[in-house]
Short mmCIF file of C-alpha atoms in Angstrom, two decimals:
data_model
loop_
_atom_site.label_atom_id
_atom_site.label_comp_id
_atom_site.label_asym_id
_atom_site.label_seq_id
_atom_site.Cartn_x
_atom_site.Cartn_y
_atom_site.Cartn_z
CA MET A 1 23.66 11.68 -54.88
CA LEU A 2 20.11 13.64 -55.34
CA ALA A 3 19.38 11.39 -58.47
CA GLN A 4 18.73 9.07 -55.77
CA ALA A 5 15.89 10.71 -55.13
CA THR A 6 13.88 9.91 -58.04
CA GLN A 7 11.22 8.00 -57.11
CA SER A 8 7.51 7.71 -58.18
CA ILE A 9 4.88 9.83 -55.21
CA THR A 10 3.46 6.41 -54.84
CA PHE A 11 6.41 4.70 -53.98
CA VAL A 12 6.01 3.05 -50.45
CA PRO A 13 10.02 1.97 -49.14
CA ASP A 14 9.99 -1.50 -47.81
CA LEU A 15 11.65 -0.59 -44.13
CA GLY A 16 12.53 -2.43 -41.28
CA LEU A 17 10.74 -3.64 -37.97
CA GLY A 18 13.17 -1.48 -36.38
CA TYR A 19 12.08 1.33 -37.95
CA HIS A 20 8.68 1.28 -37.63
CA VAL A 21 9.41 0.27 -33.89
CA THR A 22 11.71 3.32 -33.70
CA TYR A 23 8.91 5.49 -35.44
CA SER A 24 5.95 4.48 -33.61
CA ILE A 25 7.89 5.30 -29.95
CA VAL A 26 8.48 8.88 -31.37
CA VAL A 27 4.62 9.39 -32.48
CA ILE A 28 3.70 8.55 -29.08
CA VAL A 29 5.57 10.57 -27.05
CA HIS A 30 4.58 13.67 -30.22
CA LEU A 31 0.92 12.19 -28.85
CA LEU A 32 2.08 12.52 -24.84
CA LEU A 33 3.11 15.93 -25.02
CA ALA A 34 0.43 17.22 -27.84
CA ILE A 35 -2.33 16.09 -25.61
CA THR A 36 -0.36 17.68 -22.47
CA LEU A 37 0.01 20.99 -24.85
CA LEU A 38 -4.16 20.74 -25.55
CA GLY A 39 -5.02 20.36 -21.88
CA ALA A 40 -2.64 23.64 -21.25
CA ILE A 41 -3.65 25.58 -24.07
CA THR A 42 -7.07 24.82 -23.65
CA HIS A 43 -7.81 25.18 -19.78
CA GLN A 44 -5.87 28.64 -20.09
CA THR A 45 -8.51 29.70 -23.52
CA LEU A 46 -11.50 28.79 -21.27
CA ALA A 47 -10.14 29.93 -18.21
CA VAL A 48 -9.72 33.89 -20.19
CA LEU A 49 -12.93 33.79 -22.27
CA TRP A 50 -15.27 33.10 -19.79
CA PRO A 51 -13.34 34.20 -16.59
CA ALA A 52 -14.56 33.37 -13.42
CA ARG A 53 -15.94 35.88 -10.91
CA PRO A 54 -14.24 36.59 -7.70
CA LEU A 55 -15.82 34.72 -4.60
CA ALA A 56 -17.20 35.89 -2.01
CA PRO A 57 -14.68 35.91 0.92
CA ALA A 58 -14.54 32.81 2.68
CA GLY A 59 -16.88 32.43 5.93
CA ALA A 60 -19.35 30.67 7.61
CA GLY A 61 -21.68 28.89 5.82
CA ALA A 62 -19.62 29.88 2.85
CA ALA A 63 -20.73 27.92 -0.30
CA THR A 64 -17.96 25.21 -2.25
CA PRO A 65 -17.01 26.73 -5.09
CA SER A 66 -18.62 24.16 -7.90
CA LEU A 67 -16.56 22.78 -10.64
CA ARG A 68 -16.78 24.39 -13.48
CA ARG A 69 -15.97 28.38 -11.54
CA GLY A 70 -12.57 25.91 -9.66
CA TYR A 71 -12.04 25.15 -13.62
CA ARG A 72 -12.64 28.43 -14.95
CA GLY A 73 -10.87 30.13 -11.45
CA VAL A 74 -7.73 28.38 -11.63
CA ARG A 75 -4.57 31.68 -12.44
CA VAL A 76 -3.77 30.00 -15.93
CA ASN A 77 -1.00 32.97 -16.25
CA LEU A 78 1.01 30.56 -14.73
CA TYR A 79 0.55 28.01 -18.14
CA THR A 80 2.18 30.39 -20.18
CA ASN A 81 5.76 28.62 -19.98
CA ALA A 82 4.52 25.46 -19.73
CA VAL A 83 2.18 25.79 -23.06
CA ILE A 84 5.33 27.49 -24.96
CA VAL A 85 7.81 24.81 -23.56
CA LEU A 86 5.64 21.96 -24.37
CA TYR A 87 4.37 23.78 -27.85
CA LEU A 88 8.46 23.54 -28.82
CA LEU A 89 8.98 20.82 -27.57
CA THR A 90 6.06 18.99 -30.02
CA ALA A 91 6.81 20.53 -32.85
CA LEU A 92 10.78 19.11 -32.34
CA VAL A 93 9.43 15.93 -31.80
CA GLY A 94 6.98 16.28 -34.71
CA THR A 95 9.58 17.29 -36.55
CA PHE A 96 11.37 14.07 -36.54
CA LEU A 97 8.28 12.79 -37.49
CA TYR A 98 8.10 14.42 -40.72
CA GLY A 99 10.43 12.71 -42.79
CA PRO A 100 9.41 9.26 -42.09
CA TYR A 101 5.77 11.00 -42.73
CA ARG A 102 6.93 12.07 -46.49
CA LEU A 103 8.57 8.71 -47.02
CA THR A 104 6.25 5.49 -45.85
CA ILE A 105 2.93 7.87 -45.18
CA LEU A 106 2.22 10.71 -47.80
CA PRO A 107 3.37 8.40 -51.05
CA PHE A 108 0.17 5.80 -48.95
CA PHE A 109 -2.74 9.13 -49.30
CA TYR A 110 -1.41 9.10 -52.88
CA GLY A 111 -1.79 5.57 -53.71
CA HIS A 112 -5.54 4.96 -52.25
CA GLY A 113 -6.97 7.86 -53.81
CA LEU A 114 -6.44 10.00 -51.05
CA LYS A 115 -4.67 13.19 -51.55
CA LEU A 116 -7.22 15.37 -49.44
CA PHE A 117 -5.61 14.13 -46.25
CA GLY A 118 -2.08 15.28 -47.59
CA GLY A 119 -3.81 18.26 -47.71
CA ILE A 120 -5.29 18.65 -44.51
CA PHE A 121 -1.91 17.79 -42.87
CA GLU A 122 0.09 20.35 -45.25
CA LEU A 123 -2.69 22.92 -43.51
CA LYS A 124 -1.33 21.38 -40.30
CA GLU A 125 2.43 22.10 -40.22
CA HIS A 126 1.40 25.86 -42.17
CA PHE A 127 -0.58 26.55 -38.53
CA VAL A 128 2.11 24.94 -36.50
CA VAL A 129 4.58 27.69 -37.49
CA ILE A 130 2.01 30.74 -37.47
CA GLY A 131 1.93 29.63 -34.15
CA LEU A 132 5.17 29.58 -33.31
CA ALA A 133 5.71 32.35 -34.40
CA LEU A 134 3.15 34.05 -32.57
CA LEU A 135 4.48 32.37 -29.01
CA PRO A 136 6.64 35.81 -28.30
CA VAL A 137 3.53 37.65 -28.74
CA TYR A 138 1.96 35.32 -26.63
CA TRP A 139 4.25 35.77 -23.95
CA LEU A 140 4.60 39.48 -23.99
CA LEU A 141 0.63 39.49 -23.45
CA TRP A 142 0.90 36.92 -20.48
CA LYS A 143 4.24 37.35 -18.52
CA LYS A 144 4.75 41.63 -19.61
CA VAL A 145 2.08 42.99 -20.08
CA PRO A 146 -0.57 43.70 -17.06
CA LEU A 147 -3.80 40.83 -16.76
CA THR A 148 -5.64 43.74 -16.33
CA GLU A 149 -4.38 45.23 -19.96
CA GLN A 150 -4.68 44.26 -23.43
CA VAL A 151 -7.60 42.05 -22.52
CA ALA A 152 -8.81 41.39 -25.40
CA TYR A 153 -6.21 40.81 -27.43
CA ARG A 154 -4.56 38.98 -25.28
CA ALA A 155 -7.80 36.47 -25.73
CA ILE A 156 -7.94 37.13 -29.07
CA VAL A 157 -3.88 35.07 -29.29
CA THR A 158 -5.02 32.77 -26.98
CA THR A 159 -7.59 31.51 -28.40
CA ILE A 160 -6.16 31.42 -31.79
CA LEU A 161 -3.00 29.56 -30.55
CA ALA A 162 -5.17 26.98 -29.20
CA ALA A 163 -6.93 26.71 -32.17
CA PHE A 164 -4.29 25.47 -33.98
CA VAL A 165 -3.53 22.84 -31.59
CA TRP A 166 -6.27 21.87 -32.16
CA TYR A 167 -6.60 21.07 -35.66
CA SER A 168 -3.09 20.34 -35.33
CA PHE A 169 -3.87 17.79 -32.26
CA LEU A 170 -7.05 16.07 -34.56
CA VAL A 171 -5.06 16.18 -38.21
CA GLY A 172 -2.43 14.18 -36.17
CA HIS A 173 -4.94 11.74 -34.69
CA VAL A 174 -6.83 10.83 -37.76
CA LEU A 175 -3.89 11.01 -40.02
CA ASN A 176 -2.88 8.29 -37.47
CA ASN A 177 -5.89 6.17 -37.71
CA LEU A 178 -5.81 6.24 -41.66
CA ARG A 179 -1.60 4.79 -41.69
CA GLY A 180 -0.04 4.76 -38.69
CA PHE A 181 3.91 3.77 -38.47
CA GLY A 182 3.93 0.04 -38.45
CA THR A 183 0.69 -0.58 -40.19
CA MET B 1 20.09 40.72 -21.30
CA LYS B 2 17.26 42.94 -21.94
CA ILE B 3 14.95 42.45 -24.59
CA ASP B 4 13.74 45.59 -26.71
CA LEU B 5 9.81 44.38 -25.82
CA ARG B 6 8.72 46.86 -28.71
CA LEU B 7 10.92 44.68 -30.78
CA ILE B 8 8.47 41.33 -30.48
CA PRO B 9 4.94 42.11 -32.34
CA VAL B 10 7.41 43.09 -35.00
CA PHE B 11 9.32 39.98 -35.59
CA SER B 12 6.49 37.42 -34.55
CA LEU B 13 4.85 38.73 -37.76
CA ALA B 14 8.07 38.88 -40.14
CA PHE B 15 8.30 35.51 -39.55
CA MET B 16 4.77 34.21 -39.95
CA ILE B 17 4.43 36.54 -42.86
CA GLY B 18 7.91 35.33 -44.14
CA TYR B 19 7.02 32.23 -44.21
CA GLN B 20 4.17 31.43 -45.57
CA VAL B 21 5.23 34.23 -48.33
CA ASP B 22 8.49 31.74 -49.01
CA ASP B 23 5.67 28.72 -49.07
CA TRP B 24 3.38 30.57 -51.55
CA LEU B 25 6.48 31.41 -54.45
CA ASN B 26 7.88 28.05 -53.36
CA ALA B 27 11.67 28.75 -53.12
CA PRO B 28 12.95 27.72 -49.96
CA LEU B 29 16.67 27.90 -48.54
CA ILE B 30 17.24 24.43 -47.68
CA LYS B 31 15.64 21.05 -48.53
CA TYR B 32 15.64 18.07 -46.99
CA TYR B 33 15.57 14.96 -49.01
CA PRO B 34 14.25 11.90 -46.72
CA ASN B 35 14.12 9.10 -49.12
CA ILE B 36 18.17 9.49 -49.20
CA ASN B 37 18.26 11.18 -46.21
CA ALA B 38 20.02 14.23 -47.74
CA TRP B 39 20.11 18.38 -48.22
CA SER B 40 20.54 20.32 -50.41
CA TRP B 41 20.15 24.39 -50.58
CA GLY B 42 17.04 25.11 -51.92
CA TRP B 43 17.85 25.93 -55.67
CA VAL B 44 19.64 23.07 -56.22
CA ARG B 45 16.86 20.88 -59.33
CA VAL B 46 16.45 17.83 -58.53
CA PRO B 47 14.66 15.13 -61.11
CA ALA B 48 11.25 15.04 -61.60
CA GLY B 49 9.18 12.66 -59.48
CA HIS B 50 11.67 13.48 -56.11
CA ASN B 51 10.70 13.65 -52.37
CA THR B 52 11.44 16.49 -51.21
CA ILE B 53 10.71 18.50 -48.16
CA GLY B 54 10.55 22.51 -48.06
CA TRP B 55 9.00 23.29 -45.45
CA PHE B 56 12.30 23.58 -43.08
CA GLY B 57 13.72 26.47 -46.08
CA TRP B 58 10.17 27.99 -46.26
CA ILE B 59 11.21 28.26 -42.27
CA ALA B 60 14.79 29.25 -42.56
CA TRP B 61 13.20 32.29 -45.23
CA GLY B 62 10.63 33.19 -42.24
CA LEU B 63 13.30 33.48 -39.70
CA VAL B 64 15.56 35.05 -42.42
CA ALA B 65 12.44 37.79 -43.07
CA ALA B 66 12.08 37.87 -39.08
CA ILE B 67 16.11 39.13 -38.39
CA VAL B 68 16.01 41.29 -40.81
CA VAL B 69 12.87 43.63 -40.45
CA THR B 70 13.28 43.70 -36.72
CA ALA B 71 16.70 44.68 -37.23
CA LEU B 72 15.71 47.68 -39.68
CA TYR B 73 12.49 47.81 -36.66
CA ALA B 74 15.14 48.33 -34.07
CA LEU B 75 16.89 51.61 -35.98
CA VAL B 76 13.74 52.87 -36.61
CA PRO B 77 13.79 56.24 -33.56
CA ARG B 78 11.63 55.20 -30.28
CA ARG B 79 9.65 57.67 -30.08
CA LEU B 80 8.22 57.19 -33.61
CA THR B 81 7.40 53.82 -32.75
CA GLU B 82 5.65 54.32 -29.38
CA ARG B 83 2.45 55.40 -30.58
CA ILE B 84 1.83 52.82 -32.62
CA SER B 85 -0.32 50.02 -30.89
CA TRP B 86 -0.49 46.30 -31.91
CA SER B 87 -3.51 45.49 -30.31
CA TRP B 88 -4.93 45.34 -34.77
CA SER B 89 -2.08 42.46 -35.31
CA TRP B 90 -4.06 39.30 -34.33
CA VAL B 91 -5.81 40.19 -37.77
CA VAL B 92 -2.17 38.41 -38.98
CA PRO B 93 -1.90 35.10 -37.98
CA VAL B 94 -5.92 34.48 -38.83
CA CYS B 95 -4.47 36.36 -42.17
CA THR B 96 -2.03 34.15 -42.79
CA ALA B 97 -4.04 31.70 -41.71
CA ILE B 98 -6.30 31.71 -44.30
CA PHE B 99 -3.90 32.35 -47.16
CA ALA B 100 -2.08 29.11 -46.12
CA LEU B 101 -5.86 27.07 -46.77
CA TYR B 102 -5.68 28.93 -50.47
CA ILE B 103 -1.99 27.52 -51.01
CA VAL B 104 -3.29 24.24 -49.88
CA ILE B 105 -6.64 23.72 -51.88
CA THR B 106 -5.12 25.67 -54.95
CA GLY B 107 -1.05 23.45 -54.56
CA TRP B 108 -2.51 19.75 -53.47
CA TRP B 109 -6.19 19.15 -53.77
CA LEU B 110 -6.32 21.12 -57.44
CA HIS B 111 -3.75 20.32 -58.78
CA ALA B 112 -1.62 17.94 -56.99
CA PRO B 113 -1.28 14.69 -58.87
CA GLY B 114 -2.92 11.37 -57.54
#
């Protein structure tokens, strides 16, 4: 059976409409999950890198906090479990897309002198796994260590995770623009 | 079930290092062939020109490495591990990511066909 796997690296199989429609839907689900994850991890990272100072007690004439202060002042430790679940779900859906990507999109890049983008995507898959491995430490720092301890360590780990998520999101977006399913 | 929290950083670091080393060695535990929707063990040889995915197999070896290293670390008496600070360990994902970039540059951009 494996002998049938022999193909040119630029061979793009002609697959039916149902294939492209199915994977277009999966790509959209992947995108929606990724956007939600991006929002949560970005909010958490900004709040931990640039924390808002505590507000003065509300009283007569107290100013309403600005949008910027309100954004940074959210209790972002509450985002932790959501970030972990969204990361796992986004990666899981991405896993279902990886085979079709290798089957129909990567050969297109090879055939059109775009192997640079194959490498950029390869880096994304590595960053996703490093981020996956980092999730237990991320959970430990946000959920089990008091928020007044290990502040720098927590900020750095959150920033690294956010950087991986941003890179993955941007690469996925650009590659889908270059050659999406059904195009 | 109570989780021994001292094992968590060990599991994470062993997972990412195991994964990246296996990627470097290109010795996946399993392989996937999307054009025929088939799986094989990593050591099965297939003809040149195939479309093979080793990523799942690298993750699998990373998990195996993480489980083994964590199990060994769990055997170390707590009094010996209590003083270890893990606050430096953020260096590992950064170094692993840089190493991944090195693998991509040398494996994809310099030597891959296309």
